[in-house]
Amino acid sequence: MDKNIQKNILITGGAGFIGSHVVRRFITLNSNYNVFNLDALTYAGNLENLKDVERAPNYEFIKGDITKTDFINEFFSKHSFDGVIHLAAESHVDRSITDPLSFVRTNILGTVNLLNASLQQFENNPNFLFYHISTDEVYGSLGEKGLFKETTSYDPNSPYSASKASSDHFVRAYGETYKLPFVISNCSNNYGPNQFPEKLIPLFINNIIQNKPLPVYGDGNYTRDWLYVKDHAKAIELIFHKGKKGETYNIGGLNEWKNIDLTHLLCRLMDKKLKRTLGTSEKLISFVKDRPGHDLRYAIDASKIKKELGWKPSVTFEEGLEQTIDWYFDNKEWLDNVTSKDYLEYYKNQYQE
Ligand code: NAD
Ligand code: TYD
């Protein structure tokens, strides 16, 4: 670490999908920060995601689990942080349905551990900020019309969204009770490089490459608002520096797609990329049993962050998807590794502990 740098920032979950983009952004664009990346390296965390910046003088990786209270307290007692950007989480809805307790442990207990440890940081530094990265899924499901606003009531439906709603509430409660300075952002579905191939877009890209079925849940008429991950990372940096303390910001792409339409689009783009006859990949579409408690529609009203902080998405969906597809093709080794039997078996055993 660079001893001449005065500001220290802790990013949790920095080896994951979104976290890796946030870490890279802070290392490369904010040379006035030492960036500490704390991550347990679960199946979703991968140091390959940060290979290009791992030797930066203002970067340090620490392998550690936020659910371990003693470890977190000791780690915080040895450092002075100006801010914590907290992304570490269990993040996949389907896993939360089969194993809700892991989500309670990491997303709730882990967040409260970080909040408790942050109180001491705040006592030593009144400018300390705790920034919680959250999801629009805490608002529950929209019908055919309307958008989630910052004032929309919480109404989570999945164990994942219930755990994120709970951690949001704890962050706000620490703000009220202990005056811990905080900010929260709730973002829509992200896509882009480094995403573990269990979420819709990378799973379908990988399955098309492998000629495997594309499992569309139910009738496919579920809607998500997709945002390119680098635009999310940009919003996070902006909120960390300019967001008003104690506020929530919604982040979204104004880019709604029904799953089935998105699947057709992906099939067309992949046929082009693989130089297959148009229509080849569509034959892989398979309608399967619906996800229990499946939220019909998410869509974000991002006017607050636009108006107050001047943020807007910079990448169109077409550009973002093409860049994403290119990334998975250019990083076949990454994809083969994280989908290999050994990798999945290893984490399956850890997961069931
Ligand atoms: P991810 O699953 O790709 O990465 C999560 C990271 O957290 C991994 O690196 C993992 O190793 C780490 N981690 C998990 N448990 C840990 C523990 N106990 N201790 C330390 N590290 C641990 O997730 P993501 O998609 O990058 O999401 C990051 C954050 O953004 C999450 O809080 C998620 O709820 C939120 N979010 C995600 C999306 C999305 O579309 N992916 C949208 C909105 C908000
Ligand atoms: P996902 O990427 O898991 O994100 P989230 O559940 O957090 O929105 O799923 C996006 C949408 O795609 C969601 O409506 C569920 C659906 N889906 C499928 O139809 N098939 C799949 O195999 C997956 C993973 C998701």
Short mmCIF file of C-alpha atoms and ligand atoms in Angstrom, two decimals:
data_model
loop_
_atom_site.label_atom_id
_atom_site.label_comp_id
_atom_site.label_asym_id
_atom_site.label_seq_id
_atom_site.Cartn_x
_atom_site.Cartn_y
_atom_site.Cartn_z
CA MET A 1 0.00 0.00 0.00
CA ASP A 2 1.11 3.53 -0.75
CA LYS A 3 1.93 5.16 2.61
CA ASN A 4 1.78 8.65 1.08
CA ILE A 5 -1.90 8.21 0.31
CA GLN A 6 -4.07 9.52 3.11
CA LYS A 7 -7.43 8.05 2.18
CA ASN A 8 -8.37 4.42 2.67
CA ILE A 9 -11.47 2.81 1.28
CA LEU A 10 -12.77 -0.70 1.97
CA ILE A 11 -14.74 -2.43 -0.78
CA THR A 12 -16.38 -5.71 0.23
CA GLY A 13 -17.21 -8.31 -2.43
CA GLY A 14 -14.69 -6.73 -4.78
CA ALA A 15 -13.82 -10.05 -6.44
CA GLY A 16 -17.41 -10.53 -7.58
CA PHE A 17 -19.18 -9.30 -10.68
CA ILE A 18 -20.11 -5.70 -9.82
CA GLY A 19 -17.47 -5.34 -7.11
CA SER A 20 -14.62 -6.03 -9.54
CA HIS A 21 -15.75 -3.15 -11.76
CA VAL A 22 -16.04 -0.85 -8.74
CA VAL A 23 -12.58 -1.84 -7.45
CA ARG A 24 -11.01 -1.24 -10.87
CA ARG A 25 -12.72 2.12 -11.19
CA PHE A 26 -11.46 3.29 -7.79
CA ILE A 27 -7.91 2.03 -8.34
CA THR A 28 -7.52 3.56 -11.77
CA LEU A 29 -9.51 6.80 -11.50
CA ASN A 30 -8.91 7.69 -7.85
CA SER A 31 -5.20 7.47 -7.21
CA ASN A 32 -5.76 9.41 -3.98
CA TYR A 33 -7.28 6.27 -2.40
CA ASN A 34 -5.77 3.07 -1.11
CA VAL A 35 -8.31 0.44 -2.08
CA PHE A 36 -8.76 -2.57 0.23
CA ASN A 37 -10.80 -5.39 -1.29
CA LEU A 38 -12.26 -7.79 1.29
CA ASP A 39 -13.81 -10.91 -0.21
CA ALA A 40 -14.37 -14.50 0.94
CA LEU A 41 -13.93 -15.82 -2.62
CA THR A 42 -17.11 -17.88 -2.76
CA TYR A 43 -18.10 -19.51 -6.07
CA ALA A 44 -18.99 -16.00 -7.34
CA GLY A 45 -15.72 -14.34 -6.34
CA ASN A 46 -12.76 -14.68 -8.67
CA LEU A 47 -9.43 -12.88 -8.49
CA GLU A 48 -9.08 -13.38 -12.24
CA ASN A 49 -11.63 -10.55 -12.48
CA LEU A 50 -8.93 -8.15 -11.23
CA LYS A 51 -5.81 -9.64 -12.83
CA ASP A 52 -5.06 -6.44 -14.76
CA VAL A 53 -4.92 -4.25 -11.64
CA GLU A 54 -3.70 -6.66 -8.95
CA ARG A 55 -0.23 -5.10 -8.84
CA ALA A 56 -1.42 -1.50 -8.52
CA PRO A 57 0.44 0.23 -5.66
CA ASN A 58 -2.80 1.51 -4.13
CA TYR A 59 -4.53 -1.91 -4.01
CA GLU A 60 -4.63 -4.73 -1.47
CA PHE A 61 -6.71 -7.90 -1.46
CA ILE A 62 -7.74 -9.53 1.82
CA LYS A 63 -9.44 -12.91 1.84
CA GLY A 64 -12.01 -12.81 4.61
CA ASP A 65 -15.57 -13.67 5.51
CA ILE A 66 -17.90 -10.88 6.68
CA THR A 67 -19.98 -13.35 8.70
CA LYS A 68 -17.04 -13.92 11.07
CA THR A 69 -17.57 -11.31 13.78
CA ASP A 70 -14.18 -11.64 15.50
CA PHE A 71 -12.31 -11.51 12.23
CA ILE A 72 -14.17 -8.37 11.11
CA ASN A 73 -13.62 -6.60 14.43
CA GLU A 74 -9.93 -7.41 14.41
CA PHE A 75 -9.53 -6.41 10.77
CA PHE A 76 -11.22 -3.05 11.36
CA SER A 77 -9.18 -2.42 14.54
CA LYS A 78 -6.00 -2.53 12.43
CA HIS A 79 -7.17 -0.06 9.76
CA SER A 80 -8.61 3.41 9.42
CA PHE A 81 -11.14 3.64 6.65
CA ASP A 82 -12.66 6.81 5.25
CA GLY A 83 -15.45 4.77 3.76
CA VAL A 84 -16.83 1.28 3.27
CA ILE A 85 -18.58 0.34 0.02
CA HIS A 86 -20.38 -2.86 0.87
CA LEU A 87 -21.18 -5.23 -2.00
CA ALA A 88 -20.35 -8.65 -0.54
CA ALA A 89 -23.49 -10.76 -0.68
CA GLU A 90 -25.16 -13.91 -1.79
CA SER A 91 -26.81 -12.54 -4.91
CA HIS A 92 -28.77 -15.19 -6.80
CA VAL A 93 -32.53 -15.53 -6.28
CA ASP A 94 -32.69 -19.23 -7.25
CA ARG A 95 -30.02 -20.13 -4.69
CA SER A 96 -31.91 -18.16 -2.05
CA ILE A 97 -34.92 -20.39 -2.65
CA THR A 98 -32.95 -23.59 -2.02
CA ASP A 99 -30.72 -22.24 0.77
CA PRO A 100 -32.20 -19.14 2.46
CA LEU A 101 -29.98 -19.42 5.55
CA SER A 102 -26.81 -18.63 3.60
CA PHE A 103 -28.51 -15.39 2.56
CA VAL A 104 -29.45 -14.60 6.15
CA ARG A 105 -25.87 -15.22 7.25
CA THR A 106 -24.03 -13.24 4.58
CA ASN A 107 -26.51 -10.52 3.71
CA ILE A 108 -27.91 -9.78 7.16
CA LEU A 109 -25.37 -10.96 9.76
CA GLY A 110 -22.45 -9.97 7.52
CA THR A 111 -23.85 -6.46 7.03
CA VAL A 112 -24.50 -6.00 10.75
CA ASN A 113 -20.93 -7.13 11.52
CA LEU A 114 -19.64 -4.44 9.17
CA LEU A 115 -21.96 -1.83 10.65
CA ASN A 116 -20.81 -2.61 14.20
CA ALA A 117 -17.17 -2.45 13.21
CA SER A 118 -17.84 0.82 11.36
CA LEU A 119 -19.08 2.57 14.51
CA GLN A 120 -15.53 2.77 15.84
CA GLN A 121 -14.29 4.12 12.51
CA PHE A 122 -16.93 6.84 12.68
CA GLU A 123 -15.94 7.71 16.23
CA ASN A 124 -12.37 8.32 15.04
CA ASN A 125 -13.36 10.03 11.80
CA PRO A 126 -16.56 12.12 11.51
CA ASN A 127 -16.26 12.03 7.69
CA PHE A 128 -16.59 8.23 7.58
CA LEU A 129 -19.27 6.91 5.20
CA PHE A 130 -20.96 3.49 5.03
CA TYR A 131 -22.33 2.86 1.53
CA HIS A 132 -24.64 -0.14 1.09
CA ILE A 133 -25.12 -1.49 -2.43
CA SER A 134 -28.61 -2.88 -2.73
CA THR A 135 -31.21 -4.00 -5.22
CA ASP A 136 -34.53 -2.83 -6.61
CA GLU A 137 -35.92 -6.27 -5.69
CA VAL A 138 -36.55 -4.97 -2.15
CA TYR A 139 -39.56 -3.11 -3.59
CA GLY A 140 -41.25 -6.35 -4.66
CA SER A 141 -43.02 -6.63 -7.98
CA LEU A 142 -44.62 -4.06 -10.29
CA GLY A 143 -47.70 -4.73 -12.38
CA GLU A 144 -47.74 -3.84 -16.09
CA LYS A 145 -47.34 -0.13 -15.30
CA GLY A 146 -45.43 2.14 -12.89
CA LEU A 147 -41.82 2.50 -11.75
CA PHE A 148 -39.98 1.96 -8.47
CA LYS A 149 -39.20 5.29 -6.79
CA GLU A 150 -37.03 5.86 -3.71
CA THR A 151 -40.28 6.33 -1.77
CA THR A 152 -41.83 3.01 -2.88
CA SER A 153 -42.61 0.79 0.13
CA TYR A 154 -40.49 -2.27 0.72
CA ASP A 155 -42.32 -5.48 -0.21
CA PRO A 156 -39.72 -8.21 -0.85
CA ASN A 157 -40.90 -11.57 -2.18
CA SER A 158 -37.84 -13.83 -2.40
CA PRO A 159 -35.49 -14.88 0.40
CA TYR A 160 -32.78 -12.93 -1.49
CA SER A 161 -34.77 -9.70 -1.61
CA ALA A 162 -35.96 -10.19 1.97
CA SER A 163 -32.34 -10.45 3.12
CA LYS A 164 -31.35 -7.34 1.16
CA ALA A 165 -34.37 -5.44 2.50
CA SER A 166 -33.33 -6.43 6.00
CA SER A 167 -29.76 -5.25 5.48
CA ASP A 168 -31.04 -1.93 4.06
CA HIS A 169 -33.17 -1.52 7.18
CA PHE A 170 -30.20 -2.23 9.44
CA VAL A 171 -28.11 0.38 7.63
CA ARG A 172 -30.85 2.97 8.03
CA ALA A 173 -31.38 1.96 11.67
CA TYR A 174 -27.66 2.48 12.43
CA GLY A 175 -28.00 5.92 10.84
CA GLU A 176 -30.91 6.79 13.12
CA THR A 177 -29.71 5.10 16.29
CA TYR A 178 -25.95 5.66 16.23
CA LYS A 179 -25.87 8.51 13.67
CA LEU A 180 -23.60 6.43 11.42
CA PRO A 181 -23.32 8.36 8.13
CA PHE A 182 -24.67 6.15 5.34
CA VAL A 183 -25.98 6.09 1.82
CA ILE A 184 -27.87 3.30 0.03
CA SER A 185 -28.44 2.66 -3.65
CA ASN A 186 -30.95 0.23 -5.12
CA CYS A 187 -30.12 -0.87 -8.63
CA SER A 188 -31.88 -2.87 -11.33
CA ASN A 189 -30.50 -6.02 -13.03
CA ASN A 190 -26.89 -5.68 -14.14
CA TYR A 191 -25.18 -7.46 -17.03
CA GLY A 192 -21.66 -7.37 -18.46
CA PRO A 193 -18.19 -8.94 -18.15
CA ASN A 194 -17.30 -11.10 -15.11
CA GLN A 195 -20.87 -12.17 -14.26
CA PHE A 196 -21.11 -15.74 -13.00
CA PRO A 197 -23.04 -17.82 -15.56
CA GLU A 198 -26.04 -18.54 -13.35
CA LYS A 199 -27.87 -15.27 -14.04
CA LEU A 200 -29.98 -15.05 -17.19
CA ILE A 201 -27.66 -13.29 -19.66
CA PRO A 202 -24.33 -15.08 -19.03
CA LEU A 203 -26.11 -18.42 -18.52
CA PHE A 204 -27.81 -18.15 -21.91
CA ILE A 205 -24.62 -16.97 -23.64
CA ASN A 206 -22.77 -19.97 -22.21
CA ASN A 207 -25.57 -22.40 -23.06
CA ILE A 208 -25.77 -21.18 -26.64
CA ILE A 209 -21.99 -21.65 -27.02
CA GLN A 210 -22.38 -25.20 -25.62
CA ASN A 211 -25.56 -25.95 -27.61
CA LYS A 212 -27.46 -26.54 -24.36
CA PRO A 213 -31.15 -25.72 -23.73
CA LEU A 214 -32.11 -22.18 -22.69
CA PRO A 215 -34.47 -22.66 -19.70
CA VAL A 216 -37.04 -19.82 -19.86
CA TYR A 217 -39.05 -19.83 -16.64
CA GLY A 218 -42.85 -19.96 -17.03
CA ASP A 219 -44.12 -18.18 -20.15
CA GLY A 220 -41.14 -15.79 -20.27
CA ASN A 221 -43.39 -12.76 -19.87
CA TYR A 222 -41.43 -11.43 -16.91
CA THR A 223 -39.79 -8.04 -17.25
CA ARG A 224 -36.43 -6.77 -16.02
CA ASP A 225 -34.73 -3.36 -16.45
CA TRP A 226 -31.16 -4.09 -17.61
CA LEU A 227 -28.14 -1.89 -16.86
CA TYR A 228 -24.56 -2.31 -18.09
CA VAL A 229 -22.35 -3.03 -15.08
CA LYS A 230 -19.82 -0.28 -15.88
CA ASP A 231 -22.62 2.30 -15.75
CA HIS A 232 -23.55 0.95 -12.31
CA ALA A 233 -19.91 1.23 -11.16
CA LYS A 234 -19.87 4.83 -12.39
CA ALA A 235 -23.05 5.60 -10.44
CA ILE A 236 -21.55 4.02 -7.30
CA GLU A 237 -18.44 6.18 -7.52
CA LEU A 238 -20.59 9.29 -8.02
CA ILE A 239 -22.87 8.48 -5.07
CA PHE A 240 -19.89 7.71 -2.84
CA HIS A 241 -18.41 11.14 -3.55
CA LYS A 242 -21.45 13.32 -4.07
CA GLY A 243 -24.49 11.49 -2.67
CA LYS A 244 -26.33 13.10 0.22
CA LYS A 245 -25.79 11.30 3.51
CA GLY A 246 -28.80 9.41 4.79
CA GLU A 247 -30.35 9.20 1.30
CA THR A 248 -31.31 6.40 -1.04
CA TYR A 249 -30.69 6.51 -4.80
CA ASN A 250 -32.40 4.28 -7.36
CA ILE A 251 -30.23 3.29 -10.33
CA GLY A 252 -31.65 1.78 -13.50
CA GLY A 253 -31.25 1.55 -17.21
CA LEU A 254 -34.69 2.68 -18.47
CA ASN A 255 -34.29 -0.48 -20.48
CA GLU A 256 -37.13 -2.91 -19.90
CA TRP A 257 -37.16 -6.28 -21.60
CA LYS A 258 -39.46 -9.26 -21.29
CA ASN A 259 -37.31 -12.34 -20.71
CA ILE A 260 -38.58 -14.04 -23.84
CA ASP A 261 -37.82 -11.00 -26.05
CA LEU A 262 -34.37 -10.69 -24.53
CA THR A 263 -33.79 -14.40 -25.16
CA HIS A 264 -34.69 -13.97 -28.84
CA LEU A 265 -32.36 -10.96 -29.10
CA LEU A 266 -29.51 -12.91 -27.49
CA CYS A 267 -30.12 -15.82 -29.86
CA ARG A 268 -29.89 -13.51 -32.89
CA LEU A 269 -26.69 -11.82 -31.64
CA MET A 270 -25.12 -15.18 -30.83
CA ASP A 271 -26.00 -16.67 -34.24
CA LYS A 272 -24.21 -13.70 -35.80
CA LYS A 273 -21.21 -14.05 -33.49
CA LEU A 274 -20.96 -17.83 -34.03
CA LYS A 275 -21.60 -17.45 -37.77
CA ARG A 276 -24.52 -19.86 -37.46
CA THR A 277 -27.61 -19.71 -39.64
CA LEU A 278 -30.10 -17.22 -38.19
CA GLY A 279 -32.64 -19.19 -36.12
CA THR A 280 -30.19 -21.88 -34.93
CA SER A 281 -29.95 -20.71 -31.31
CA GLU A 282 -33.71 -20.11 -30.99
CA LYS A 283 -34.21 -23.85 -31.32
CA LEU A 284 -32.53 -24.18 -27.90
CA ILE A 285 -35.31 -22.25 -26.14
CA SER A 286 -37.11 -24.47 -23.63
CA PHE A 287 -39.99 -23.26 -21.46
CA VAL A 288 -39.54 -24.77 -17.99
CA LYS A 289 -41.33 -24.79 -14.64
CA ASP A 290 -41.68 -21.28 -13.23
CA ARG A 291 -39.60 -19.92 -10.35
CA PRO A 292 -41.71 -19.92 -7.15
CA GLY A 293 -42.73 -16.39 -6.11
CA HIS A 294 -41.44 -15.03 -9.45
CA ASP A 295 -41.66 -11.21 -9.50
CA LEU A 296 -43.49 -10.08 -12.64
CA ARG A 297 -41.75 -6.82 -13.38
CA TYR A 298 -38.97 -4.53 -12.13
CA ALA A 299 -38.46 -1.02 -13.53
CA ILE A 300 -36.65 1.93 -12.02
CA ASP A 301 -37.39 5.62 -11.91
CA ALA A 302 -33.82 6.97 -11.93
CA SER A 303 -34.79 10.65 -12.08
CA LYS A 304 -33.35 11.46 -8.64
CA ILE A 305 -29.78 10.38 -9.43
CA LYS A 306 -30.07 12.02 -12.86
CA LYS A 307 -31.31 15.32 -11.46
CA GLU A 308 -29.19 15.52 -8.32
CA LEU A 309 -25.95 13.91 -9.47
CA GLY A 310 -26.11 14.17 -13.26
CA TRP A 311 -25.81 10.40 -13.84
CA LYS A 312 -27.27 8.59 -16.80
CA PRO A 313 -26.43 5.30 -18.50
CA SER A 314 -23.78 5.81 -21.19
CA VAL A 315 -23.95 2.44 -22.93
CA THR A 316 -26.91 1.40 -25.09
CA PHE A 317 -28.27 -2.12 -24.61
CA GLU A 318 -27.08 -3.19 -28.07
CA GLU A 319 -23.54 -1.93 -27.37
CA GLY A 320 -23.50 -3.42 -23.88
CA LEU A 321 -24.73 -6.82 -25.03
CA GLU A 322 -22.21 -6.94 -27.87
CA GLN A 323 -19.38 -6.01 -25.49
CA THR A 324 -20.62 -8.66 -23.05
CA ILE A 325 -20.80 -11.39 -25.68
CA ASP A 326 -17.34 -10.42 -26.96
CA TRP A 327 -15.99 -10.59 -23.41
CA TYR A 328 -17.29 -14.14 -22.87
CA PHE A 329 -15.76 -15.19 -26.19
CA ASP A 330 -12.42 -13.54 -25.38
CA ASN A 331 -12.42 -15.14 -21.92
CA LYS A 332 -13.31 -18.73 -22.74
CA GLU A 333 -10.82 -19.96 -20.17
CA TRP A 334 -12.59 -17.98 -17.40
CA LEU A 335 -15.94 -19.39 -18.51
CA ASP A 336 -14.66 -22.97 -18.84
CA ASN A 337 -13.04 -22.73 -15.41
CA VAL A 338 -16.08 -21.47 -13.50
CA THR A 339 -18.37 -23.97 -15.21
CA SER A 340 -15.99 -26.91 -14.78
CA LYS A 341 -17.10 -29.89 -12.73
CA ASP A 342 -14.23 -29.48 -10.26
CA TYR A 343 -15.02 -25.83 -9.60
CA LEU A 344 -18.72 -26.46 -9.11
CA GLU A 345 -18.16 -29.55 -6.93
CA TYR A 346 -15.70 -27.69 -4.71
CA TYR A 347 -18.13 -24.85 -4.07
CA LYS A 348 -21.12 -27.16 -3.74
CA ASN A 349 -19.42 -28.81 -0.78
CA GLN A 350 -18.50 -25.46 0.79
CA TYR A 351 -22.01 -24.17 0.20
CA GLN A 352 -23.60 -27.05 2.07
CA GLU A 353 -21.39 -26.70 5.13
P1 NAD B 1 -21.70 -11.63 -6.97
O1 NAD B 1 -22.45 -12.80 -6.46
O2 NAD B 1 -21.12 -11.66 -8.35
O3 NAD B 1 -20.47 -11.30 -5.99
C1 NAD B 1 -20.59 -11.32 -4.61
C2 NAD B 1 -19.18 -11.23 -4.03
O4 NAD B 1 -19.31 -11.26 -2.59
C3 NAD B 1 -18.29 -12.40 -4.42
O5 NAD B 1 -17.01 -11.94 -4.77
C4 NAD B 1 -18.23 -13.26 -3.17
O6 NAD B 1 -17.01 -13.98 -3.04
C5 NAD B 1 -18.38 -12.20 -2.08
N1 NAD B 1 -18.91 -12.76 -0.84
C6 NAD B 1 -20.01 -13.56 -0.71
N2 NAD B 1 -20.17 -13.91 0.57
C7 NAD B 1 -19.18 -13.32 1.27
C8 NAD B 1 -18.81 -13.29 2.65
N3 NAD B 1 -19.50 -13.98 3.54
N4 NAD B 1 -17.74 -12.55 3.00
C9 NAD B 1 -17.02 -11.85 2.09
N5 NAD B 1 -17.31 -11.86 0.78
C10 NAD B 1 -18.37 -12.58 0.37
O7 NAD B 1 -22.68 -10.40 -6.76
P2 NAD B 1 -22.92 -9.13 -7.67
O8 NAD B 1 -23.90 -9.46 -8.71
O9 NAD B 1 -21.62 -8.53 -8.04
O10 NAD B 1 -23.65 -8.19 -6.61
C11 NAD B 1 -22.90 -7.34 -5.75
C12 NAD B 1 -23.85 -6.56 -4.87
O11 NAD B 1 -24.74 -5.79 -5.67
C13 NAD B 1 -24.73 -7.46 -4.00
O12 NAD B 1 -24.86 -6.85 -2.74
C14 NAD B 1 -26.06 -7.48 -4.73
O13 NAD B 1 -27.12 -7.67 -3.84
C15 NAD B 1 -26.07 -6.10 -5.35
N6 NAD B 1 -26.85 -5.98 -6.61
C16 NAD B 1 -26.65 -6.86 -7.63
C17 NAD B 1 -27.35 -6.69 -8.81
C18 NAD B 1 -27.13 -7.60 -10.00
O14 NAD B 1 -27.84 -7.50 -10.99
N7 NAD B 1 -26.16 -8.50 -9.97
C19 NAD B 1 -28.27 -5.65 -8.95
C20 NAD B 1 -28.45 -4.77 -7.87
C21 NAD B 1 -27.72 -4.94 -6.71
P1 TYD B 2 -31.81 -13.52 -12.90
O1 TYD B 2 -30.71 -13.23 -13.87
O2 TYD B 2 -31.70 -14.70 -12.01
O3 TYD B 2 -32.01 -12.17 -12.06
P2 TYD B 2 -33.21 -11.79 -11.02
O4 TYD B 2 -33.93 -13.00 -10.64
O5 TYD B 2 -32.44 -11.21 -9.88
O6 TYD B 2 -34.04 -10.78 -11.73
O7 TYD B 2 -33.17 -13.65 -13.70
C1 TYD B 2 -33.62 -12.64 -14.59
C2 TYD B 2 -34.96 -13.07 -15.11
O8 TYD B 2 -34.78 -14.22 -15.95
C3 TYD B 2 -35.94 -13.49 -14.04
O9 TYD B 2 -37.25 -13.11 -14.43
C4 TYD B 2 -35.83 -15.00 -13.99
C5 TYD B 2 -35.53 -15.34 -15.45
N1 TYD B 2 -34.69 -16.53 -15.66
C6 TYD B 2 -35.12 -17.53 -16.56
O10 TYD B 2 -36.19 -17.43 -17.17
N2 TYD B 2 -34.31 -18.61 -16.74
C7 TYD B 2 -33.13 -18.76 -16.09
O11 TYD B 2 -32.44 -19.81 -16.28
C8 TYD B 2 -32.71 -17.73 -15.18
C9 TYD B 2 -31.41 -17.86 -14.43
C10 TYD B 2 -33.52 -16.63 -15.01
#
